[in-house]
PDB file of C-alpha atoms in Angstrom:
ATOM      1  CA  MET A 169     -17.558 -10.313  -3.407  1.00 59.00           C
ATOM      2  CA  SER A 170     -13.764  -9.920  -3.188  1.00 81.00           C
ATOM      3  CA  ASP A 171     -11.774  -7.333  -5.157  1.00 92.00           C
ATOM      4  CA  ASN A 172      -8.573  -9.373  -4.876  1.00 93.00           C
ATOM      5  CA  GLU A 173      -8.218  -9.879  -8.637  1.00 93.00           C
ATOM      6  CA  ASN A 174      -8.332  -6.101  -9.241  1.00 95.00           C
ATOM      7  CA  TYR A 175      -5.560  -5.162  -6.802  1.00 98.00           C
ATOM      8  CA  LEU A 176      -3.336  -8.256  -6.485  1.00 98.00           C
ATOM      9  CA  PHE A 177      -0.577  -9.184  -8.961  1.00 98.00           C
ATOM     10  CA  ARG A 178       0.971 -12.608  -8.505  1.00 98.00           C
ATOM     11  CA  ASP A 179       4.690 -13.338  -8.714  1.00 98.00           C
ATOM     12  CA  GLY A 180       5.692 -13.493 -12.383  1.00 98.00           C
ATOM     13  CA  GLN A 181       2.481 -11.930 -13.676  1.00 98.00           C
ATOM     14  CA  LEU A 182       4.288  -8.687 -14.611  1.00 98.00           C
ATOM     15  CA  LYS A 183       7.620 -10.165 -15.696  1.00 98.00           C
ATOM     16  CA  ASN A 184       9.395  -8.298 -18.505  1.00 98.00           C
ATOM     17  CA  GLY A 185      12.801  -9.561 -19.642  1.00 98.00           C
ATOM     18  CA  GLN A 186      15.314  -9.245 -16.792  1.00 98.00           C
ATOM     19  CA  PHE A 187      12.668  -7.455 -14.737  1.00 98.00           C
ATOM     20  CA  GLU A 188      10.890 -10.073 -12.644  1.00 98.00           C
ATOM     21  CA  LEU A 189       8.399  -7.296 -11.839  1.00 98.00           C
ATOM     22  CA  ASP A 190       7.541  -4.341 -14.081  1.00 98.00           C
ATOM     23  CA  LEU A 191       4.652  -2.443 -12.495  1.00 98.00           C
ATOM     24  CA  THR A 192       4.016   0.903 -14.165  1.00 98.00           C
ATOM     25  CA  PRO A 193       1.450   3.482 -13.009  1.00 98.00           C
ATOM     26  CA  GLU A 194      -0.628   2.531 -16.061  1.00 98.00           C
ATOM     27  CA  LYS A 195      -0.682  -1.154 -15.090  1.00 98.00           C
ATOM     28  CA  ALA A 196      -1.604  -0.202 -11.516  1.00 98.00           C
ATOM     29  CA  GLY A 197      -4.451   1.968 -12.798  1.00 97.00           C
ATOM     30  CA  TRP A 198      -3.305   5.243 -11.269  1.00 98.00           C
ATOM     31  CA  GLU A 199      -1.032   8.255 -11.888  1.00 98.00           C
ATOM     32  CA  PHE A 200       2.189   8.165  -9.866  1.00 98.00           C
ATOM     33  CA  SER A 201       3.632   5.067  -8.145  1.00 98.00           C
ATOM     34  CA  GLY A 202       5.617   2.343  -9.900  1.00 98.00           C
ATOM     35  CA  LEU A 203       8.017  -0.482  -9.095  1.00 99.00           C
ATOM     36  CA  LYS A 204      10.424  -2.633 -11.068  1.00 98.00           C
ATOM     37  CA  VAL A 205      12.512  -5.494  -9.669  1.00 99.00           C
ATOM     38  CA  LEU A 206      15.607  -6.258 -11.739  1.00 98.00           C
ATOM     39  CA  ASN A 207      17.059  -9.763 -11.484  1.00 98.00           C
ATOM     40  CA  LEU A 208      20.600  -9.779 -12.883  1.00 98.00           C
ATOM     41  CA  PRO A 209      22.654 -12.952 -13.353  1.00 98.00           C
ATOM     42  CA  ALA A 210      26.366 -12.686 -12.551  1.00 98.00           C
ATOM     43  CA  GLY A 211      28.084 -10.378 -15.031  1.00 98.00           C
ATOM     44  CA  ALA A 212      24.839  -9.123 -16.586  1.00 98.00           C
ATOM     45  CA  SER A 213      23.693  -5.536 -17.068  1.00 98.00           C
ATOM     46  CA  GLN A 214      20.547  -3.569 -17.854  1.00 98.00           C
ATOM     47  CA  GLU A 215      20.098  -0.109 -19.346  1.00 98.00           C
ATOM     48  CA  VAL A 216      17.223   1.877 -17.840  1.00 98.00           C
ATOM     49  CA  THR A 217      15.749   5.247 -18.743  1.00 98.00           C
ATOM     50  CA  SER A 218      13.840   7.018 -15.976  1.00 98.00           C
ATOM     51  CA  GLY A 219      11.749   9.111 -18.389  1.00 98.00           C
ATOM     52  CA  ASN A 220       9.120  11.102 -16.498  1.00 98.00           C
ATOM     53  CA  SER A 221       9.765   9.211 -13.230  1.00 98.00           C
ATOM     54  CA  GLU A 222      12.250   9.623 -10.394  1.00 98.00           C
ATOM     55  CA  LEU A 223      13.447   6.370  -8.847  1.00 98.00           C
ATOM     56  CA  LEU A 224      15.841   4.594  -6.522  1.00 98.00           C
ATOM     57  CA  VAL A 225      18.259   1.795  -7.306  1.00 99.00           C
ATOM     58  CA  LEU A 226      17.719  -0.159  -4.095  1.00 99.00           C
ATOM     59  CA  PRO A 227      19.459  -3.551  -3.725  1.00 99.00           C
ATOM     60  CA  LEU A 228      17.382  -6.388  -2.300  1.00 98.00           C
ATOM     61  CA  GLU A 229      20.164  -8.950  -2.638  1.00 98.00           C
ATOM     62  CA  GLY A 230      23.705  -8.350  -3.846  1.00 98.00           C
ATOM     63  CA  GLY A 231      25.574  -5.259  -4.979  1.00 98.00           C
ATOM     64  CA  CYS A 232      25.817  -3.408  -8.277  1.00 98.00           C
ATOM     65  CA  THR A 233      27.582  -0.753 -10.309  1.00 98.00           C
ATOM     66  CA  VAL A 234      25.525   2.094 -11.741  1.00 98.00           C
ATOM     67  CA  LYS A 235      26.923   4.150 -14.603  1.00 98.00           C
ATOM     68  CA  VAL A 236      25.111   7.388 -15.379  1.00 98.00           C
ATOM     69  CA  GLY A 237      26.499  10.127 -17.584  1.00 93.00           C
ATOM     70  CA  GLY A 238      30.207  10.292 -16.835  1.00 93.00           C
ATOM     71  CA  GLU A 239      29.822   9.018 -13.263  1.00 98.00           C
ATOM     72  CA  THR A 240      30.139   5.537 -11.777  1.00 98.00           C
ATOM     73  CA  PHE A 241      28.568   4.559  -8.462  1.00 98.00           C
ATOM     74  CA  GLU A 242      29.488   1.397  -6.577  1.00 98.00           C
ATOM     75  CA  ILE A 243      26.457   0.259  -4.572  1.00 98.00           C
ATOM     76  CA  LYS A 244      27.628  -2.191  -1.905  1.00 98.00           C
ATOM     77  CA  GLY A 245      24.122  -3.570  -1.407  1.00 98.00           C
ATOM     78  CA  ARG A 246      23.476  -6.354   1.060  1.00 98.00           C
ATOM     79  CA  LYS A 247      23.531 -10.093   1.519  1.00 98.00           C
ATOM     80  CA  ASP A 248      19.757 -10.200   1.883  1.00 98.00           C
ATOM     81  CA  ILE A 249      16.767  -8.217   3.150  1.00 98.00           C
ATOM     82  CA  TRP A 250      16.555 -10.212   6.387  1.00 98.00           C
ATOM     83  CA  SER A 251      19.945  -9.327   7.842  1.00 98.00           C
ATOM     84  CA  GLU A 252      21.002  -5.942   6.448  1.00 98.00           C
ATOM     85  CA  ILE A 253      19.865  -2.550   5.296  1.00 98.00           C
ATOM     86  CA  THR A 254      21.413  -1.147   2.132  1.00 98.00           C
ATOM     87  CA  ASP A 255      22.963   1.856   0.483  1.00 98.00           C
ATOM     88  CA  TYR A 256      21.209   3.058  -2.688  1.00 98.00           C
ATOM     89  CA  LEU A 257      21.127   5.621  -5.472  1.00 98.00           C
ATOM     90  CA  TYR A 258      18.517   8.302  -6.191  1.00 98.00           C
ATOM     91  CA  VAL A 259      18.013   8.869  -9.932  1.00 98.00           C
ATOM     92  CA  PRO A 260      16.083  11.913 -11.204  1.00 98.00           C
ATOM     93  CA  ILE A 261      13.733  12.203 -14.178  1.00 98.00           C
ATOM     94  CA  ASN A 262      15.023  12.102 -17.770  1.00 98.00           C
ATOM     95  CA  THR A 263      18.112  10.060 -16.920  1.00 98.00           C
ATOM     96  CA  THR A 264      19.548   7.018 -18.686  1.00 98.00           C
ATOM     97  CA  PHE A 265      21.779   4.708 -16.666  1.00 98.00           C
ATOM     98  CA  THR A 266      23.178   1.174 -16.683  1.00 98.00           C
ATOM     99  CA  VAL A 267      23.026  -1.267 -13.776  1.00 98.00           C
ATOM    100  CA  SER A 268      25.535  -4.140 -13.777  1.00 98.00           C
ATOM    101  CA  SER A 269      26.439  -6.747 -11.171  1.00 98.00           C
ATOM    102  CA  GLU A 270      29.618  -8.808 -11.105  1.00 98.00           C
ATOM    103  CA  LYS A 271      28.149 -11.464  -8.808  1.00 98.00           C
ATOM    104  CA  GLY A 272      24.482 -10.993  -9.716  1.00 98.00           C
ATOM    105  CA  GLY A 273      21.607  -9.856  -7.555  1.00 98.00           C
ATOM    106  CA  ARG A 274      18.112  -8.462  -7.309  1.00 98.00           C
ATOM    107  CA  PHE A 275      17.504  -4.723  -7.354  1.00 99.00           C
ATOM    108  CA  ALA A 276      14.282  -2.808  -6.675  1.00 99.00           C
ATOM    109  CA  LEU A 277      13.558   0.351  -8.652  1.00 99.00           C
ATOM    110  CA  PRO A 278      10.721   2.082  -6.750  1.00 99.00           C
ATOM    111  CA  SER A 279       9.520   5.132  -8.653  1.00 98.00           C
ATOM    112  CA  SER A 280       7.083   7.992  -9.025  1.00 98.00           C
ATOM    113  CA  VAL A 281       6.068  10.190 -11.899  1.00 98.00           C
ATOM    114  CA  ALA A 282       7.610  13.588 -11.103  1.00 98.00           C
ATOM    115  CA  LYS A 283       7.843  17.120 -12.459  1.00 96.00           C
ATOM    116  CA  ASN A 284      10.991  18.532 -10.896  1.00 96.00           C
ATOM    117  CA  GLU A 285      14.497  17.284 -11.552  1.00 97.00           C
ATOM    118  CA  LYS A 286      16.192  16.659  -8.218  1.00 97.00           C
ATOM    119  CA  PRO A 287      19.941  15.986  -7.826  1.00 97.00           C
ATOM    120  CA  LEU A 288      21.355  12.556  -8.638  1.00 98.00           C
ATOM    121  CA  ARG A 289      22.600  11.278  -5.275  1.00 98.00           C
ATOM    122  CA  TYR A 290      24.337   8.276  -3.737  1.00 98.00           C
ATOM    123  CA  CYS A 291      22.876   7.531  -0.295  1.00 98.00           C
ATOM    124  CA  PRO A 292      25.030   5.586   2.189  1.00 98.00           C
ATOM    125  CA  GLN A 293      23.646   2.976   4.541  1.00 97.00           C
ATOM    126  CA  ASP A 294      24.054   5.201   7.607  1.00 96.00           C
ATOM    127  CA  GLU A 295      21.451   7.651   6.243  1.00 96.00           C
ATOM    128  CA  VAL A 296      18.655   5.081   6.465  1.00 97.00           C
ATOM    129  CA  ILE A 297      16.205   6.003   9.245  1.00 97.00           C
ATOM    130  CA  SER A 298      15.339   2.781  11.095  1.00 98.00           C
ATOM    131  CA  MET A 299      12.956   2.210  13.977  1.00 97.00           C
ATOM    132  CA  ILE A 300      10.978  -0.383  15.885  1.00 97.00           C
ATOM    133  CA  ARG A 301       7.237   0.268  15.692  1.00 96.00           C
ATOM    134  CA  GLY A 302       4.619  -1.225  18.001  1.00 95.00           C
ATOM    135  CA  LYS A 303       4.980  -3.769  20.801  1.00 94.00           C
ATOM    136  CA  GLY A 304       4.058  -7.358  21.539  1.00 94.00           C
ATOM    137  CA  ASP A 305       2.546  -9.139  18.554  1.00 94.00           C
ATOM    138  CA  CYS A 306       2.349  -5.816  16.709  1.00 95.00           C
ATOM    139  CA  THR A 307       6.121  -5.233  16.740  1.00 96.00           C
ATOM    140  CA  ARG A 308       7.876  -4.668  13.412  1.00 97.00           C
ATOM    141  CA  GLU A 309      11.124  -3.181  12.102  1.00 98.00           C
ATOM    142  CA  VAL A 310      10.910  -0.203   9.732  1.00 98.00           C
ATOM    143  CA  HIS A 311      13.594   1.206   7.398  1.00 98.00           C
ATOM    144  CA  ASN A 312      12.888   4.565   5.740  1.00 98.00           C
ATOM    145  CA  TYR A 313      14.839   5.273   2.569  1.00 98.00           C
ATOM    146  CA  THR A 314      13.225   8.532   1.426  1.00 97.00           C
ATOM    147  CA  MET A 315      11.346   9.645   4.537  1.00 93.00           C
ATOM    148  CA  GLY A 316      13.235  11.939   6.905  1.00 92.00           C
ATOM    149  CA  ASN A 317      16.497  11.375   5.027  1.00 92.00           C
ATOM    150  CA  PRO A 318      18.869  13.937   3.500  1.00 93.00           C
ATOM    151  CA  VAL A 319      18.046  12.755  -0.035  1.00 97.00           C
ATOM    152  CA  GLU A 320      15.822  15.227  -1.882  1.00 97.00           C
ATOM    153  CA  VAL A 321      12.860  13.744  -3.787  1.00 98.00           C
ATOM    154  CA  ASP A 322       9.947  15.216  -5.703  1.00 97.00           C
ATOM    155  CA  HIS A 323       7.199  12.701  -4.889  1.00 97.00           C
ATOM    156  CA  VAL A 324       8.461   9.172  -4.207  1.00 98.00           C
ATOM    157  CA  LEU A 325       8.368   7.803  -0.640  1.00 98.00           C
ATOM    158  CA  VAL A 326      10.056   4.454  -0.003  1.00 98.00           C
ATOM    159  CA  THR A 327      10.184   2.330   3.122  1.00 98.00           C
ATOM    160  CA  GLU A 328      10.557  -1.353   3.988  1.00 98.00           C
ATOM    161  CA  VAL A 329       9.175  -3.345   6.900  1.00 98.00           C
ATOM    162  CA  ILE A 330      10.167  -6.649   8.503  1.00 98.00           C
ATOM    163  CA  THR A 331       7.488  -8.388  10.558  1.00 98.00           C
ATOM    164  CA  PRO A 332       8.394 -11.476  12.643  1.00 98.00           C
ATOM    165  CA  GLY A 333       6.320 -14.595  12.130  1.00 98.00           C
ATOM    166  CA  GLY A 334       3.017 -14.427  14.017  1.00 98.00           C
ATOM    167  CA  ASN A 335       2.998 -10.618  14.256  1.00 97.00           C
ATOM    168  CA  TRP A 336       0.618  -8.055  12.764  1.00 97.00           C
ATOM    169  CA  SER A 337       2.037  -5.153  10.799  1.00 97.00           C
ATOM    170  CA  SER A 338       0.584  -2.109   9.015  1.00 97.00           C
ATOM    171  CA  TYR A 339      -1.656  -2.023  12.068  1.00 96.00           C
ATOM    172  CA  PRO A 340      -3.793  -0.334  13.307  1.00 96.00           C
ATOM    173  CA  PRO A 341      -5.440   0.073   9.887  1.00 98.00           C
ATOM    174  CA  HIS A 342      -4.879   3.476   8.333  1.00 98.00           C
ATOM    175  CA  LYS A 343      -5.562   5.355   5.129  1.00 98.00           C
ATOM    176  CA  HIS A 344      -4.201   8.161   2.962  1.00 98.00           C
ATOM    177  CA  ASP A 345      -6.824   8.904   0.307  1.00 98.00           C
ATOM    178  CA  GLU A 346      -7.777  12.500   1.179  1.00 97.00           C
ATOM    179  CA  HIS A 347      -5.760  15.729   1.139  1.00 96.00           C
ATOM    180  CA  SER A 348      -5.959  17.665   4.409  1.00 96.00           C
ATOM    181  CA  GLU A 349      -3.746  19.163   7.103  1.00 95.00           C
ATOM    182  CA  THR A 350      -3.367  15.700   8.621  1.00 96.00           C
ATOM    183  CA  GLU A 351      -3.487  13.408   5.577  1.00 97.00           C
ATOM    184  CA  ARG A 352      -2.107  13.144   2.047  1.00 97.00           C
ATOM    185  CA  ILE A 353      -3.358  11.265  -1.007  1.00 98.00           C
ATOM    186  CA  LEU A 354      -0.778   8.537  -1.611  1.00 98.00           C
ATOM    187  CA  GLU A 355      -0.990   5.610  -4.026  1.00 98.00           C
ATOM    188  CA  GLU A 356       0.776   2.702  -2.326  1.00 98.00           C
ATOM    189  CA  ILE A 357       2.452  -0.470  -3.544  1.00 98.00           C
ATOM    190  CA  TYR A 358       3.190  -3.393  -1.228  1.00 98.00           C
ATOM    191  CA  TYR A 359       5.819  -5.827  -2.561  1.00 98.00           C
ATOM    192  CA  TYR A 360       6.135  -8.955  -0.403  1.00 98.00           C
ATOM    193  CA  GLN A 361       8.801 -11.493   0.472  1.00 98.00           C
ATOM    194  CA  VAL A 362       8.175 -14.342   2.908  1.00 98.00           C
ATOM    195  CA  LYS A 363      11.252 -15.892   4.503  1.00 98.00           C
ATOM    196  CA  PRO A 364      11.315 -19.677   4.096  1.00 97.00           C
ATOM    197  CA  ALA A 365      11.258 -21.705   7.300  1.00 96.00           C
ATOM    198  CA  ALA A 366      14.282 -23.728   8.421  1.00 94.00           C
ATOM    199  CA  ASN A 367      12.769 -26.818   6.778  1.00 96.00           C
ATOM    200  CA  GLY A 368      12.607 -25.020   3.433  1.00 95.00           C
ATOM    201  CA  THR A 369       8.845 -24.510   3.231  1.00 96.00           C
ATOM    202  CA  THR A 370       7.780 -21.150   1.811  1.00 95.00           C
ATOM    203  CA  GLY A 371       4.800 -20.007   3.899  1.00 96.00           C
ATOM    204  CA  MET A 372       2.398 -17.123   3.355  1.00 98.00           C
ATOM    205  CA  ALA A 373       1.104 -13.827   4.724  1.00 98.00           C
ATOM    206  CA  LEU A 374      -2.270 -12.069   4.682  1.00 98.00           C
ATOM    207  CA  GLN A 375      -3.251  -8.580   3.533  1.00 98.00           C
ATOM    208  CA  ARG A 376      -6.488  -6.695   4.258  1.00 98.00           C
ATOM    209  CA  ILE A 377      -7.945  -3.519   2.680  1.00 98.00           C
ATOM    210  CA  TYR A 378     -11.492  -2.319   3.360  1.00 97.00           C
ATOM    211  CA  PRO A 379     -13.655   0.661   2.323  1.00 97.00           C
ATOM    212  CA  SER A 380     -13.116   4.212   3.522  1.00 97.00           C
ATOM    213  CA  LYS A 381     -15.619   7.021   3.015  1.00 94.00           C
ATOM    214  CA  GLY A 382     -16.395   7.383  -0.673  1.00 95.00           C
ATOM    215  CA  HIS A 383     -14.106   4.519  -1.713  1.00 96.00           C
ATOM    216  CA  THR A 384     -15.278   0.970  -2.387  1.00 95.00           C
ATOM    217  CA  ILE A 385     -12.594  -1.694  -1.998  1.00 97.00           C
ATOM    218  CA  ASP A 386     -12.567  -5.137  -0.394  1.00 97.00           C
ATOM    219  CA  VAL A 387      -9.313  -7.107  -0.381  1.00 98.00           C
ATOM    220  CA  CYS A 388      -8.468 -10.014   1.884  1.00 97.00           C
ATOM    221  CA  ALA A 389      -5.630 -11.850   0.194  1.00 97.00           C
ATOM    222  CA  GLU A 390      -3.127 -14.603   0.859  1.00 98.00           C
ATOM    223  CA  VAL A 391       0.221 -13.307  -0.424  1.00 98.00           C
ATOM    224  CA  HIS A 392       3.557 -14.961  -1.140  1.00 98.00           C
ATOM    225  CA  SER A 393       7.077 -13.937  -2.138  1.00 98.00           C
ATOM    226  CA  GLY A 394       7.056 -11.759  -5.250  1.00 98.00           C
ATOM    227  CA  ASP A 395       3.379 -10.846  -5.011  1.00 98.00           C
ATOM    228  CA  VAL A 396       2.257  -7.213  -5.146  1.00 98.00           C
ATOM    229  CA  VAL A 397      -0.863  -5.485  -3.836  1.00 98.00           C
ATOM    230  CA  VAL A 398      -1.741  -1.984  -5.049  1.00 98.00           C
ATOM    231  CA  MET A 399      -3.690   0.285  -2.705  1.00 98.00           C
ATOM    232  CA  PRO A 400      -5.238   3.355  -4.362  1.00 98.00           C
ATOM    233  CA  HIS A 401      -7.503   4.108  -1.389  1.00 98.00           C
ATOM    234  CA  GLY A 402      -9.263   2.549   1.591  1.00 98.00           C
ATOM    235  CA  TRP A 403      -8.277   1.495   5.082  1.00 98.00           C
ATOM    236  CA  HIS A 404      -5.349  -0.905   4.800  1.00 97.00           C
ATOM    237  CA  GLY A 405      -4.004  -3.271   7.413  1.00 97.00           C
ATOM    238  CA  PRO A 406      -3.198  -5.560   8.861  1.00 98.00           C
ATOM    239  CA  SER A 407      -0.378  -7.237   6.995  1.00 98.00           C
ATOM    240  CA  VAL A 408      -0.130 -10.491   8.935  1.00 98.00           C
ATOM    241  CA  ALA A 409       2.965 -12.692   9.039  1.00 98.00           C
ATOM    242  CA  ALA A 410       1.924 -16.322   9.468  1.00 98.00           C
ATOM    243  CA  PRO A 411       3.479 -17.986  12.532  1.00 98.00           C
ATOM    244  CA  GLY A 412       6.798 -19.551  11.550  1.00 97.00           C
ATOM    245  CA  TYR A 413       7.351 -17.239   8.559  1.00 98.00           C
ATOM    246  CA  HIS A 414       8.872 -13.762   8.741  1.00 98.00           C
ATOM    247  CA  LEU A 415       7.368 -11.175   6.382  1.00 98.00           C
ATOM    248  CA  TYR A 416       9.134  -8.424   4.430  1.00 98.00           C
ATOM    249  CA  TYR A 417       7.390  -5.794   2.373  1.00 98.00           C
ATOM    250  CA  LEU A 418       8.651  -2.835   0.377  1.00 98.00           C
ATOM    251  CA  ASN A 419       6.304   0.163   0.307  1.00 98.00           C
ATOM    252  CA  VAL A 420       6.305   2.643  -2.579  1.00 98.00           C
ATOM    253  CA  MET A 421       4.085   5.698  -2.090  1.00 98.00           C
ATOM    254  CA  ALA A 422       3.448   8.787  -4.187  1.00 98.00           C
ATOM    255  CA  GLY A 423       0.660  11.251  -4.850  1.00 97.00           C
ATOM    256  CA  PRO A 424      -0.187  14.678  -6.231  1.00 97.00           C
ATOM    257  CA  ALA A 425       1.012  16.764  -3.262  1.00 93.00           C
ATOM    258  CA  GLU A 426       4.262  18.648  -3.822  1.00 89.00           C
ATOM    259  CA  ASP A 427       5.605  18.236  -0.277  1.00 90.00           C
ATOM    260  CA  ALA A 428       6.555  14.510  -0.407  1.00 91.00           C
ATOM    261  CA  THR A 429       5.061  13.989   3.040  1.00 93.00           C
ATOM    262  CA  TRP A 430       3.681  10.834   4.673  1.00 94.00           C
ATOM    263  CA  LEU A 431       0.527  11.777   6.579  1.00 96.00           C
ATOM    264  CA  VAL A 432      -2.107   9.169   7.436  1.00 97.00           C
ATOM    265  CA  THR A 433      -5.355   8.772   9.351  1.00 97.00           C
ATOM    266  CA  VAL A 434      -5.743   5.776  11.658  1.00 97.00           C
ATOM    267  CA  ASP A 435      -9.128   4.055  11.732  1.00 97.00           C
ATOM    268  CA  PRO A 436     -10.811   5.619  14.819  1.00 97.00           C
ATOM    269  CA  ASP A 437     -11.981   2.208  16.056  1.00 96.00           C
ATOM    270  CA  TYR A 438      -8.357   1.156  16.502  1.00 95.00           C
ATOM    271  CA  VAL A 439      -6.585   4.309  17.698  1.00 94.00           C
ATOM    272  CA  TRP A 440      -6.708   3.144  21.321  1.00 93.00           C
ATOM    273  CA  LEU A 441      -4.328   0.298  20.488  1.00 91.00           C
ATOM    274  CA  THR A 442      -1.446   2.707  19.961  1.00 88.00           C
ATOM    275  CA  GLU A 443      -1.670   4.158  23.471  1.00 86.00           C
ATOM    276  CA  ASP A 444       0.364   1.365  25.070  1.00 81.00           C
ATOM    277  CA  TRP A 445       0.061  -1.532  22.613  1.00 84.00           C
ATOM    278  CA  GLY A 446      -1.625  -3.609  25.290  1.00 73.00           C
ATOM    279  CA  GLY A 447       1.228  -3.091  27.719  1.00 78.00           C
ATOM    280  CA  GLY A 448       3.424  -5.532  25.826  1.00 85.00           C
ATOM    281  CA  GLU A 449       7.164  -5.461  25.294  1.00 92.00           C
ATOM    282  CA  VAL A 450       9.065  -5.063  22.047  1.00 95.00           C
ATOM    283  CA  ASP A 451       9.411  -8.427  20.295  1.00 96.00           C
ATOM    284  CA  PRO A 452      12.910  -9.676  21.263  1.00 97.00           C
ATOM    285  CA  ARG A 453      13.430 -11.041  17.734  1.00 97.00           C
ATOM    286  CA  LEU A 454      13.885  -7.455  16.555  1.00 97.00           C
ATOM    287  CA  PRO A 455      15.912  -5.874  15.174  1.00 98.00           C
ATOM    288  CA  MET A 456      16.747  -8.626  12.707  1.00 97.00           C
ATOM    289  CA  THR A 457      19.080  -6.467  10.636  1.00 98.00           C
ATOM    290  CA  ASN A 458      22.242  -4.456  11.228  1.00 96.00           C
ATOM    291  CA  ALA A 459      20.200  -1.225  11.290  1.00 96.00           C
ATOM    292  CA  THR A 460      20.887   1.415  13.938  1.00 95.00           C
ATOM    293  CA  ILE A 461      17.515   1.764  15.603  1.00 93.00           C
ATOM    294  CA  LYS A 462      16.133   5.194  16.473  1.00 86.00           C
ATOM    295  CA  GLU A 463      13.060   5.996  18.539  1.00 69.00           C
ATOM    296  CA  ASP A 464       9.804   6.053  16.585  1.00 63.00           C
TER     297      ASP A 464
END
């Protein structure tokens, strides 16, 4: 019997005012990771208090102004997630700020419950660590916003992935539900967008999660733009982009470890795939964005 209903939130299910998504750790059923998506009409604003969570103001579409304390930050943002990476702002715990947008836009606020107050920091686009991962029909484009970057965080790890239509991503399956020298416990959120086809149809993607030792979970879900899957444990992957429809997902990860490190274990049955990815070449459709690609 499927666990889809326990771990899948449909687009609009967690809407709260101007937040088209308001996923708190309590709603996810865990301790650390959260995600809000703010949808601002032109000229609108929203006051936000970080409370016991650190977070990013990460534009998905459009730019914004963030006023915090006596400082004002102009976040250029981007036209859309399919063609550009973005600059962003790191906001520490116990901070109240206002986001406004002259032309309107959509802004992700990935977050984690945190203990230590790190410095408020504007992060320019050229600090984003971008890479191409995999080959052949496992090729995808990865943008790391708080992994390997100069920005200092307490717990929150944020990355986004673009997978061309027909490709498999988040593959081979992996997990991060134990603390060891080679793995960290990380609660993970996947927030999806599916690029409409040229004829305007909206398409879909697929997400799989299956049990790891000591953890019962069974998710095999069709996902669409605005949907969210929460992954507290288990082997997860693949995330499959249906042929004809490119897939974007934003990952938010956090856990109890104090080192803010992404360490995972790949399912042993699939490790061999990473040796040469079947001898294939990098998908020529990538990179899709203006990112400067570095070696994985």
